[in-house]
Short mmCIF file of C-alpha atoms and ligand atoms in Angstrom, two decimals:
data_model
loop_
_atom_site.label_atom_id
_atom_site.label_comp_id
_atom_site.label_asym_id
_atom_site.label_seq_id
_atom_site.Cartn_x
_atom_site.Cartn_y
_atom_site.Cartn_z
CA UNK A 819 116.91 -129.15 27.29
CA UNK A 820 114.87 -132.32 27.45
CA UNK A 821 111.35 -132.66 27.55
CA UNK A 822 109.09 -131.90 30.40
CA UNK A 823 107.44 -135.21 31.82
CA UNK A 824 104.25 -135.02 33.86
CA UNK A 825 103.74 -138.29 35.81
CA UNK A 826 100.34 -138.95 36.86
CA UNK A 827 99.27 -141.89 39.68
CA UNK A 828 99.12 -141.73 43.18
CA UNK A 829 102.80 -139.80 43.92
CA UNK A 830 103.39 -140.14 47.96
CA UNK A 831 106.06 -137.60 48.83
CA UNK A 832 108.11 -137.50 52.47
CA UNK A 833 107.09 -134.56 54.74
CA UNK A 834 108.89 -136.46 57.70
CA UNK A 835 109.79 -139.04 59.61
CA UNK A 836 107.19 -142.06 59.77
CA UNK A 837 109.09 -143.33 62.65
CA UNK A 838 109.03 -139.91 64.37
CA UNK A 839 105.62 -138.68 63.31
CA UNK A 840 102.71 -139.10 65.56
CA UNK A 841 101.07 -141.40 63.39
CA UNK A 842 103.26 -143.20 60.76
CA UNK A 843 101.31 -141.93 57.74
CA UNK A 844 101.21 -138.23 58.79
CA UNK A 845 104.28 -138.55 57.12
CA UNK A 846 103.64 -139.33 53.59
CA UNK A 847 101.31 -136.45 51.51
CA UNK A 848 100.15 -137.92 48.50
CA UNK A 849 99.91 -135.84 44.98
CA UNK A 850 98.25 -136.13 41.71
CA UNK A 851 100.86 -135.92 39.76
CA UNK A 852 104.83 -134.70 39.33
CA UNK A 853 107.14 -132.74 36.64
CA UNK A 854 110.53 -133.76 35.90
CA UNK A 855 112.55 -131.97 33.47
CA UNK A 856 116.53 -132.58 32.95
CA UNK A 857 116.43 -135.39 35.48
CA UNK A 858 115.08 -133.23 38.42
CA UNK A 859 111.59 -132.82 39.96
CA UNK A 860 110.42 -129.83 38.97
CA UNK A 861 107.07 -129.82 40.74
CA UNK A 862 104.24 -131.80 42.28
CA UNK A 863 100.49 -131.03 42.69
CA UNK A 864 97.00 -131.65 41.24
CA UNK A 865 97.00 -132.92 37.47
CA UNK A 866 94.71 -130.63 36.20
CA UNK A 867 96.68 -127.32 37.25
CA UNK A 868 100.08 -129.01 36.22
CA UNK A 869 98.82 -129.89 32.93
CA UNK A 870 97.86 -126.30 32.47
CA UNK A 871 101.07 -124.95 33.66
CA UNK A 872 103.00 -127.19 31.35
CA UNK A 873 100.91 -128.13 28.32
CA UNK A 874 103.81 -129.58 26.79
CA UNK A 875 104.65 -132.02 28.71
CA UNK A 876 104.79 -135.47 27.74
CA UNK A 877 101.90 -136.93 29.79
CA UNK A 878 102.44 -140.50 31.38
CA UNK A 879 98.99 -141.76 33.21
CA UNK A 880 99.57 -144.14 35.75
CA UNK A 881 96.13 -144.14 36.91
CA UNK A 882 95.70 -146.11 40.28
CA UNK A 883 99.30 -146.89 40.52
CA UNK A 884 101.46 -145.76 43.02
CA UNK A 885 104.50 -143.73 41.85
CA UNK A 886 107.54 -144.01 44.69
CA UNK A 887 111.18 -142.95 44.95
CA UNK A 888 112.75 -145.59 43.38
CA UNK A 889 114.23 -147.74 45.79
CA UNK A 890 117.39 -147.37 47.59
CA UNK A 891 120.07 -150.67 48.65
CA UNK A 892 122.24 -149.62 51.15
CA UNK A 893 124.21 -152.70 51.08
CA UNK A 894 125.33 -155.20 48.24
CA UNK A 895 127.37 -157.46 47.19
CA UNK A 896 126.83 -157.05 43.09
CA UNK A 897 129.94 -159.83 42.46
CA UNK A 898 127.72 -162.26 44.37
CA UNK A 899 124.41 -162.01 42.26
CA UNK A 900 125.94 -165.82 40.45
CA UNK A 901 125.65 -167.71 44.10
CA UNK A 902 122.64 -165.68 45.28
CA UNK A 903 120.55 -168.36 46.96
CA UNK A 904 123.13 -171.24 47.86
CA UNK A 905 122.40 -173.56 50.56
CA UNK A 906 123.13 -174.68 53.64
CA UNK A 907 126.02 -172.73 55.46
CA UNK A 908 126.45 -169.79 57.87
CA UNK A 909 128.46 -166.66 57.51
CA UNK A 910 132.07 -168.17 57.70
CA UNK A 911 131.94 -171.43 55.82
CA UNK A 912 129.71 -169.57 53.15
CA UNK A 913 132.35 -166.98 52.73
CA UNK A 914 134.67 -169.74 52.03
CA UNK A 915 132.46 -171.93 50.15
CA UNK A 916 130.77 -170.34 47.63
CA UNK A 917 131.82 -166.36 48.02
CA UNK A 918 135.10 -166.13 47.97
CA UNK A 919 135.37 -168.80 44.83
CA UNK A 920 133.10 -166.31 43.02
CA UNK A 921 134.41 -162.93 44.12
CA UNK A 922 138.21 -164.55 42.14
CA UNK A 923 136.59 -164.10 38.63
CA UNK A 924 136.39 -160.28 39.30
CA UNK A 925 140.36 -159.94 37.83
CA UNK A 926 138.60 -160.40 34.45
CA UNK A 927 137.58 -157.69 33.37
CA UNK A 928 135.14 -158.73 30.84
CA UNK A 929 133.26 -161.17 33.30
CA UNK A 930 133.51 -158.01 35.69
CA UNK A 931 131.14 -156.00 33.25
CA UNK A 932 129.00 -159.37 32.06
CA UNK A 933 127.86 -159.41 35.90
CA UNK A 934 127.80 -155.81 36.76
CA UNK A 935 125.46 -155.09 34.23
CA UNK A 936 122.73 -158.06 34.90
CA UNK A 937 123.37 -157.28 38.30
CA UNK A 938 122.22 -153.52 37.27
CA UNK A 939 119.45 -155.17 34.35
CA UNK A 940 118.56 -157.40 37.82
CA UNK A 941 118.18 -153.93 40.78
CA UNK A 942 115.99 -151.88 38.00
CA UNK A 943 114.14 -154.74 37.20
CA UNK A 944 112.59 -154.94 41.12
CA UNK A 945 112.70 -150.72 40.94
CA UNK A 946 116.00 -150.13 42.88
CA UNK A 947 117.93 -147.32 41.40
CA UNK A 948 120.59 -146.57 43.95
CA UNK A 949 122.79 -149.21 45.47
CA UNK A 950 125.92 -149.39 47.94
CA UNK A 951 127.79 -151.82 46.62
CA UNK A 952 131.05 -153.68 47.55
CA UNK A 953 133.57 -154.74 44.57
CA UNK A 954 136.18 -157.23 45.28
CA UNK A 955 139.47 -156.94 45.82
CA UNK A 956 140.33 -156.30 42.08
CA UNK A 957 140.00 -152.68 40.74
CA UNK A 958 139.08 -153.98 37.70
CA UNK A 959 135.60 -155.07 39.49
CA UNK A 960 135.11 -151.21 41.20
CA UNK A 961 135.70 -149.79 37.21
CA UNK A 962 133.05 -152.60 35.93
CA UNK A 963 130.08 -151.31 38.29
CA UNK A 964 130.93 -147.71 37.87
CA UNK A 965 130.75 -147.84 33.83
CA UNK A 966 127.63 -149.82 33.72
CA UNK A 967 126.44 -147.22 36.33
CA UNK A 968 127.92 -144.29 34.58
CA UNK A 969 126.43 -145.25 31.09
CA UNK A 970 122.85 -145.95 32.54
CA UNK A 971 122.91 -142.31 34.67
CA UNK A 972 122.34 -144.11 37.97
CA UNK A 973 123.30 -142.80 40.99
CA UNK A 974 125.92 -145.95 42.63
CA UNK A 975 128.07 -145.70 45.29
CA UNK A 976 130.89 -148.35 45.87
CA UNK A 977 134.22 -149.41 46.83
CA UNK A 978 136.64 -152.03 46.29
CA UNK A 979 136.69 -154.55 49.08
CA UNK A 980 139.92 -154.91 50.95
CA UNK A 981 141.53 -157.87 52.52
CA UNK A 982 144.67 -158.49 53.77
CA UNK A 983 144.89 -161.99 55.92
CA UNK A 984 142.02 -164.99 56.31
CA UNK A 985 141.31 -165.15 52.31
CA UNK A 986 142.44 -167.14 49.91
CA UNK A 987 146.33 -165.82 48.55
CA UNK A 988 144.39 -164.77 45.45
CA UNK A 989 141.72 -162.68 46.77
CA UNK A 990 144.36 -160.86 49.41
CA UNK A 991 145.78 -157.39 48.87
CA UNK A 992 148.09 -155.50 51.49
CA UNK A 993 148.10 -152.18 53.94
CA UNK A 994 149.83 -150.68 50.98
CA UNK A 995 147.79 -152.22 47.91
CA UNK A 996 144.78 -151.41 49.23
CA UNK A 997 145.54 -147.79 50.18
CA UNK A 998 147.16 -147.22 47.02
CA UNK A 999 144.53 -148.74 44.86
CA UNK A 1000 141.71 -146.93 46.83
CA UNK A 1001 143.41 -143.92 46.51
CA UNK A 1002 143.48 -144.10 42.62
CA UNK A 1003 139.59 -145.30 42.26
CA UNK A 1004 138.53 -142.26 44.26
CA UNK A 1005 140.77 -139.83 41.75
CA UNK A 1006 138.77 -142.12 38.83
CA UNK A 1007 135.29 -142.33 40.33
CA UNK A 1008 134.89 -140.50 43.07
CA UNK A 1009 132.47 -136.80 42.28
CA UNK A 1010 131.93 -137.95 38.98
CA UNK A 1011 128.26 -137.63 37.63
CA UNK A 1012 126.56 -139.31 40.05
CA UNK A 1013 129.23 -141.83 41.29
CA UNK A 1014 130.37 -141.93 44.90
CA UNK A 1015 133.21 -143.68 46.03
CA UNK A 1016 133.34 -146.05 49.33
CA UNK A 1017 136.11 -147.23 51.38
CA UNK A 1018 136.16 -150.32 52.44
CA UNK A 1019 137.34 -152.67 54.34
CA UNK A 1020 135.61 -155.91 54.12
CA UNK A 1021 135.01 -156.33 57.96
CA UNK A 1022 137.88 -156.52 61.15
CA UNK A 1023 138.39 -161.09 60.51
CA UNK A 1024 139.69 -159.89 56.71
CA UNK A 1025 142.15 -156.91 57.35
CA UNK A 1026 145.43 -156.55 59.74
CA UNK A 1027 145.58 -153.93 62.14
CA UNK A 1028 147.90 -152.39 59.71
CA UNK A 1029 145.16 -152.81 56.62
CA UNK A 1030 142.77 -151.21 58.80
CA UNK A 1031 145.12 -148.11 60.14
CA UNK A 1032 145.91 -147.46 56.19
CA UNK A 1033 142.30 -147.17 55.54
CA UNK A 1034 141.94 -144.83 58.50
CA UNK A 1035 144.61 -142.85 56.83
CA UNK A 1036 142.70 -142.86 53.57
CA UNK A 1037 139.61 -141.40 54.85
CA UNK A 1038 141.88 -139.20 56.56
CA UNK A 1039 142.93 -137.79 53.20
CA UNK A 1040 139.41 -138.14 52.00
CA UNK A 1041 136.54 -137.49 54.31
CA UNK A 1042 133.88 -136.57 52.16
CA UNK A 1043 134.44 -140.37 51.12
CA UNK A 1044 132.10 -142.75 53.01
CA UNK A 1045 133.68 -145.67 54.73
CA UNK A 1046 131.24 -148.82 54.82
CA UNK A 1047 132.28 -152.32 56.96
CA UNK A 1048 130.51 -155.40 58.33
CA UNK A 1049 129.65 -155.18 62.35
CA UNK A 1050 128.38 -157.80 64.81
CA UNK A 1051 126.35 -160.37 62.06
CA UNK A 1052 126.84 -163.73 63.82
CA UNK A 1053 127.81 -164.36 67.22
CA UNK A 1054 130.59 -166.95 65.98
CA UNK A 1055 131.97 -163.83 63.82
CA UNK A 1056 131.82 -161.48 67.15
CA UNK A 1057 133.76 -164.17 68.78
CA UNK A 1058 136.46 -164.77 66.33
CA UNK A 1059 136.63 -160.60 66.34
CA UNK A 1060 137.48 -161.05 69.98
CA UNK A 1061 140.65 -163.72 69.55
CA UNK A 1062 141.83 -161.84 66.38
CA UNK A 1063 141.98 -158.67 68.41
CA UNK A 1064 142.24 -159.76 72.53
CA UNK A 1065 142.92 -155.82 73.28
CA UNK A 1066 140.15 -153.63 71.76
CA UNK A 1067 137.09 -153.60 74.12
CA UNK A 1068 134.51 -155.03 71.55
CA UNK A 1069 133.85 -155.35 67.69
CA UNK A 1070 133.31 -151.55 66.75
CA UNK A 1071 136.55 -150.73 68.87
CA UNK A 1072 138.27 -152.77 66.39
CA UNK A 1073 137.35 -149.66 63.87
CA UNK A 1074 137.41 -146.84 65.90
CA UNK A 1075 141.00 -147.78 67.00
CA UNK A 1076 141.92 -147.65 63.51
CA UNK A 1077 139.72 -144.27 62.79
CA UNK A 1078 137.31 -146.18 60.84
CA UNK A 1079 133.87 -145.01 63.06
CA UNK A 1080 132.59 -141.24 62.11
CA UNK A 1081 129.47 -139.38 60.84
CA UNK A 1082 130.70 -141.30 57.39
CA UNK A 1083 130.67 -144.75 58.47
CA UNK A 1084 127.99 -147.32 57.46
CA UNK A 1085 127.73 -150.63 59.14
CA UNK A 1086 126.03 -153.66 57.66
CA UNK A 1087 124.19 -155.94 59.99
CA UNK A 1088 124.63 -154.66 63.78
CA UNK A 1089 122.63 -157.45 65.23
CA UNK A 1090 124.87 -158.45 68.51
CA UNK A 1091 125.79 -155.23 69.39
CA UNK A 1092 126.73 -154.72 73.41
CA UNK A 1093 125.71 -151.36 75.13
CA UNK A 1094 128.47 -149.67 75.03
CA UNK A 1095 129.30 -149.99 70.67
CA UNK A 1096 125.18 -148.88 70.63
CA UNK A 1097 125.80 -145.63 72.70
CA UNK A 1098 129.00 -145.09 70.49
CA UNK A 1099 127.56 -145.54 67.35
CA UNK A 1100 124.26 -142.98 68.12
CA UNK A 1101 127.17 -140.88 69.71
CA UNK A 1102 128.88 -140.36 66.23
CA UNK A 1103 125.71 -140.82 64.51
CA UNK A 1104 127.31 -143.88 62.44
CA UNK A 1105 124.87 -145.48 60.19
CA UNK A 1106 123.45 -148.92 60.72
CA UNK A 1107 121.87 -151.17 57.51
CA UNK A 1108 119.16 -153.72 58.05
CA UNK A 1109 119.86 -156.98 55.82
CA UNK A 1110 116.76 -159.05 56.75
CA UNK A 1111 116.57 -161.57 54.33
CA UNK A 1112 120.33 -162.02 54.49
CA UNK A 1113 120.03 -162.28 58.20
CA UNK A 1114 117.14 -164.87 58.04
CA UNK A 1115 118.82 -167.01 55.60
CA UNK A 1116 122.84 -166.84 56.86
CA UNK A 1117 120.65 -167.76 60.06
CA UNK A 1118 122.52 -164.77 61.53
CA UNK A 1119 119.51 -162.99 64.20
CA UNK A 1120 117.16 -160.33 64.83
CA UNK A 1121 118.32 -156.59 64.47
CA UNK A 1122 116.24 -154.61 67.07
CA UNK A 1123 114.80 -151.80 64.59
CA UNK A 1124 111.93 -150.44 66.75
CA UNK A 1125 114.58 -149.76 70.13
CA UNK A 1126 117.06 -148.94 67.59
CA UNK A 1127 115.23 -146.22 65.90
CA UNK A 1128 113.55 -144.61 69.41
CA UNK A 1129 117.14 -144.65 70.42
CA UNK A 1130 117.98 -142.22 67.42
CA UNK A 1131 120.29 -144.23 65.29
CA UNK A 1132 120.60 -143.66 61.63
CA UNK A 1133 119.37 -146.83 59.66
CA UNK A 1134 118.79 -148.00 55.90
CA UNK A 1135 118.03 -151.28 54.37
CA UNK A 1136 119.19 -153.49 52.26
CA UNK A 1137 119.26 -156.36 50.31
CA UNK A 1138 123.01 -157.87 51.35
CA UNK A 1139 122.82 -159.58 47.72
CA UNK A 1140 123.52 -162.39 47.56
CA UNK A 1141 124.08 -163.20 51.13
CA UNK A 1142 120.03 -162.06 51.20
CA UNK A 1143 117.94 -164.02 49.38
CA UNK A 1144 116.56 -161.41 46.77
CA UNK A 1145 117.30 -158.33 44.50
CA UNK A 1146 113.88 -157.40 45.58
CA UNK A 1147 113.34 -153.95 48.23
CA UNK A 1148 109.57 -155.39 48.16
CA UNK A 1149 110.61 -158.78 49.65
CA UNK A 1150 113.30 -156.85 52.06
CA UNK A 1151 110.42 -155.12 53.45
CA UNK A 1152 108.26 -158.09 53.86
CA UNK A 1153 111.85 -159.73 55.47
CA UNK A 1154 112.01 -156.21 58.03
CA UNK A 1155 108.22 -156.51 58.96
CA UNK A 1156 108.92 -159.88 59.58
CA UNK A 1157 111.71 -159.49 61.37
CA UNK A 1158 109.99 -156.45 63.73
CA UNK A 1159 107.33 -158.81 64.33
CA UNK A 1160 109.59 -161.67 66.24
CA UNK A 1161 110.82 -158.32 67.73
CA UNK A 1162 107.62 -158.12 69.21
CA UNK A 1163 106.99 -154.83 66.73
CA UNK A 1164 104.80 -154.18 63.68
CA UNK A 1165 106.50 -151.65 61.30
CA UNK A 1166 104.07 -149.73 59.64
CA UNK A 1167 103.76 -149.51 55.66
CA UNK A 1168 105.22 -146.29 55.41
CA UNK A 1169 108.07 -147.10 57.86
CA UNK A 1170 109.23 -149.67 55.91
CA UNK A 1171 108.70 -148.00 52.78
CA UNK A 1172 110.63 -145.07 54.25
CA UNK A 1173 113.15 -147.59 55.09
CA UNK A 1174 113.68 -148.43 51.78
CA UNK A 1175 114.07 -145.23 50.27
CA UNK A 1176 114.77 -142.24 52.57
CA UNK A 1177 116.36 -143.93 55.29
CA UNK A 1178 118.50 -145.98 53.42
CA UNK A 1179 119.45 -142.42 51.41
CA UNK A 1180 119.59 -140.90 54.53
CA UNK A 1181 121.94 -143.73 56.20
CA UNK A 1182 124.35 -142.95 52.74
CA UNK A 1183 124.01 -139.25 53.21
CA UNK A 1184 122.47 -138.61 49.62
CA UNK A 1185 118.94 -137.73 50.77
CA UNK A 1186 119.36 -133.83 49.63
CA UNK A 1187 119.63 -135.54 46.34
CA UNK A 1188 117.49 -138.94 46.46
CA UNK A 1189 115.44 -141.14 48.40
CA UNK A 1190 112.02 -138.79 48.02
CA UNK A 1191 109.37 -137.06 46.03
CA UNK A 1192 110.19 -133.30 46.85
CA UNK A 1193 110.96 -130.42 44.22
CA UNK A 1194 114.69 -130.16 43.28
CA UNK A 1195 115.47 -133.81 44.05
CA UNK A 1196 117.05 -136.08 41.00
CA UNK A 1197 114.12 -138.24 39.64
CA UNK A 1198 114.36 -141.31 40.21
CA UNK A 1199 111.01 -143.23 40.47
CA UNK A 1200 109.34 -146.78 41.00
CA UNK A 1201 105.63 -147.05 39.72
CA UNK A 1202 103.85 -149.56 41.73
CA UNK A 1203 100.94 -152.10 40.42
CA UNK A 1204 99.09 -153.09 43.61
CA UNK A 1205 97.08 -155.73 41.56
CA UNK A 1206 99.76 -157.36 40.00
CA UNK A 1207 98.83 -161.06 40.86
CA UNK A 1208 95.77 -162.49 41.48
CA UNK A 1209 96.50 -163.29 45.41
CA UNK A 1210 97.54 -159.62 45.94
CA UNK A 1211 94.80 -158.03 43.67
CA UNK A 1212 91.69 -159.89 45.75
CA UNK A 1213 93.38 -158.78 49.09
CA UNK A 1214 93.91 -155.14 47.72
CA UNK A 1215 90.47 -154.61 46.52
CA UNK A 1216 88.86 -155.11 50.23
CA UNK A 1217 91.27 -152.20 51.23
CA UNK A 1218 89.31 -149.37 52.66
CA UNK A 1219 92.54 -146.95 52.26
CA UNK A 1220 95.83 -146.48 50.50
CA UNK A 1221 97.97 -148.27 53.41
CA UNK A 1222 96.00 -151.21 53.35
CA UNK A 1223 96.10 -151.02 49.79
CA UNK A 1224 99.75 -151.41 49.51
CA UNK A 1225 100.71 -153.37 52.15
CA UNK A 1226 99.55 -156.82 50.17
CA UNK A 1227 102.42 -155.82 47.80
CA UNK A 1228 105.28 -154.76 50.20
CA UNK A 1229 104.51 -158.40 52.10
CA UNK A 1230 103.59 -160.59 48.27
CA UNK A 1231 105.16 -158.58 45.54
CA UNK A 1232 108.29 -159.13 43.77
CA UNK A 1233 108.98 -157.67 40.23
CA UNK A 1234 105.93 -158.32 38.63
CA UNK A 1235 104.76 -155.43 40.75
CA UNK A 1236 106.99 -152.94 38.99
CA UNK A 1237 105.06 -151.63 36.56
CA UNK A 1238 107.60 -148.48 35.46
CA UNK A 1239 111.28 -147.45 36.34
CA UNK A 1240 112.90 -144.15 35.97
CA UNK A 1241 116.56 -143.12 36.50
CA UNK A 1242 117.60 -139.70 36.63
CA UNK A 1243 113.73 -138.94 34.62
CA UNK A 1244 114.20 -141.79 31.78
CA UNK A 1245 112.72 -144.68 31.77
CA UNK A 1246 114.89 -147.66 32.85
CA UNK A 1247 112.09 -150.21 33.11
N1 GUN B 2058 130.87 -160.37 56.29
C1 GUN B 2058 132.02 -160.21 55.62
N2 GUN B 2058 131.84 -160.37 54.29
C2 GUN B 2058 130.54 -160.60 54.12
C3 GUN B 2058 129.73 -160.84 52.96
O1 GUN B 2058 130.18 -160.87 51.82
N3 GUN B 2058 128.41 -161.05 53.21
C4 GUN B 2058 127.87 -161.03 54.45
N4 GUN B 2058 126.56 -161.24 54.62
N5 GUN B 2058 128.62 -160.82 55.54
C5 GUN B 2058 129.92 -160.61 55.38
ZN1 ZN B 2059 127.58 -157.62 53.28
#
């Protein structure tokens, strides 16, 4: 059995839905202090009655600082953390000009695990501890991410990416490779400790109607599997959707068709969506992910979160390294406020802080197990300096409560704000 831990700091725990709650912060309860023992939260409450119910726990005092779920990335790219941050191009010619150059490495295996793990040294660094990640086409790249995540306890979900047509020879597969190779990374990964796998299909422009029917086939065989795609990022994408596939009656119909739209299904982007692929998508109760930083910087638009959410839909966020511009959920949430706010919304501090941890678990369907501060949950935890630069420490100290407190970092922090990580109740950071 390992030790008990009691974590002391301002602990802000989920009691519902900031975007469904009456006011956004009737949502969050905050606590003294929490108990993890074997990698689980045991309990939460007032210090002094913890510390008498356990006195041998290990006692970490965080003081002021504000102890989180540790952030959750519903959508990655970990073989693009090299060209993170390269210039001047929009979704299609940066594909071609610096992603799919990069993404060719991933056969070796060795420079497979040299990246996966700084992308994974990178994520706990800015207090992310739970990412959906696509591979590349290579298995080789799916087996690199799930080691480093399997030897660091971290809970990872991920696929390899499949392409079949409009890639470079190298970086294409077929219907059959890709079905067969999926089907053997599931049987390898797939239920083991914490590891989840993901089909998927790198969007509708990259697969044959054939690719995408043996995928639907796949999850098929496999439905507790989640299935995760690209939908509607750039209007010049939706476009070339439309001449690649004249008969299906948008973009998402080019997945349904194929059985590749369910409960299961997690789309990134979902800015130019028509009417009809919205009411669909609430109808199944697909899940939609928020990239805002990639979306500012691939110049690709505005996703609607505020009529999005009243309209029910299912949404997480996420970084879309390195098509975003960071590693950092802080700066994502400054990107989504942002973002809202061109929208013609403000998104409260615990909105987007929900959106970074138990909407993006609940848009991968792993919130029973993270994404909050609750008894029984795994522990995985981000500790939060709200002073940790001078710029954000003098606008912090004229805060007359916690929200106004931490809304200086969420908008200026980046990982000097991470004061403490914990994965599965160990300390990561
Ligand atoms: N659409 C298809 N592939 C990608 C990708 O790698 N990044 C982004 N942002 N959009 C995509
Ligand atoms: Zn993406």
């Amino acid at each position: 059995m390992d030790q008990v831990t009691l974590l002391c700091g301002r602990v802000l725990s989920f009691v519902g839905n900031p975007f469904e709650a009456e006011a956004p912060e009737e949502a969050v309860r905050e606590y003294e202090a929490v108990v993890v023992e074997n990698g689980r939260i045991e309990a939460l409450g007032d210090r002094d009655n913890l510390r008498a119910t356990y006195p041998a726990a290990d006692l970490i005092d965080h003081g002021e600082r504000v102890i989180l779920p540790g952030f959750v990335d519903a959508h990655v790219h970990y073989p693009q953390t090299s060209i993170i941050a390269s210039w001047g191009k929009r979704l299609i010619d940066w594909l071609n000009s610096y992603t799919f150059p990069e993404e060719m490495r991933f056969g070796d295996r060795a420079y497979a695990d040299e990246v996966a793990n700084r992308y994974l040294d990178l994520t706990a660094a800015h207090g992310t501890t739970t990412v959906a990640s696509y591979c590349t086409i290579h298995p080789e790249s799916v087996d690199a991410l799930f080691t480093a995540a399997q030897t660091r306890g971290q809970r990872l979900l991920a696929g390899k990416t499949c392409m079949d047509r409009n890639a470079p020879e190298s970086l294409r597969d077929t219907a059959q490779t890709a079905y067969d190779q999926s089907a053997d990374l599931i049987a390898r990964w797939h239920g083991k400790d914490r590891l989840s796998y993901v089909i998927t299909p790198r969007f509708s422009p990259t697969s044959t109607p054939e690719q995408l029917e043996a995928l639907g086939a796949l999850w098929v065989q496999h439905p507790d599997c989640l299935m995760q795609t690209h939908l509607s990022e750039q209007t010049d994408e939706v476009a070339w959707v439309r001449r690649l596939f004249p008969e299906a009656r948008d973009y998402l119909d080019t997945y349904e068709k194929f059985g590749l739209l369910g409960k299961g299904a997690i789309f990134g982007h979902a800015i130019h969506l028509e009417p009809r692929e919205k009411d669909r998508l609430r109808e199944v109760d697909a899940s939609l992910v928020h990239c805002p930083t990639s979306n500012t910087f691939i110049g690709s638009g505005l996703f609607d979160m505020r009529s999005l959410m009243d309209a029910g839909h299912r949404i997480g966020l996420a970084t879309d390294t390195g098509g975003g511009s960071s590693f950092s959920m802080l700066r994502t949430m400054a990107a989504a406020y942002e973002v809202a706010q061109l929208r013609g919304s403000a998104l409260h501090a615990a909105e987007l802080l929900w959106l970074a941890t138990q909407g993006s678990a609940r848009a991968l369907h792993i919130d029973t197990e993270v994404g909050n501060i609750a008894v029984g949950m795994e522990a995985d935890f981000v500790v939060l300096d709200l002073t940790s630069t001078p710029a954000i420490a003098q606008r912090s100290s004229r805060a007359e409560d916690l929200w106004e407190a931490l809304f200086p970092t969420l908008m200026m922090g980046d990982d000097r704000a991470i004061a403490e990580v914990r994965i599965g109740g160990r300390k990561a950071l």
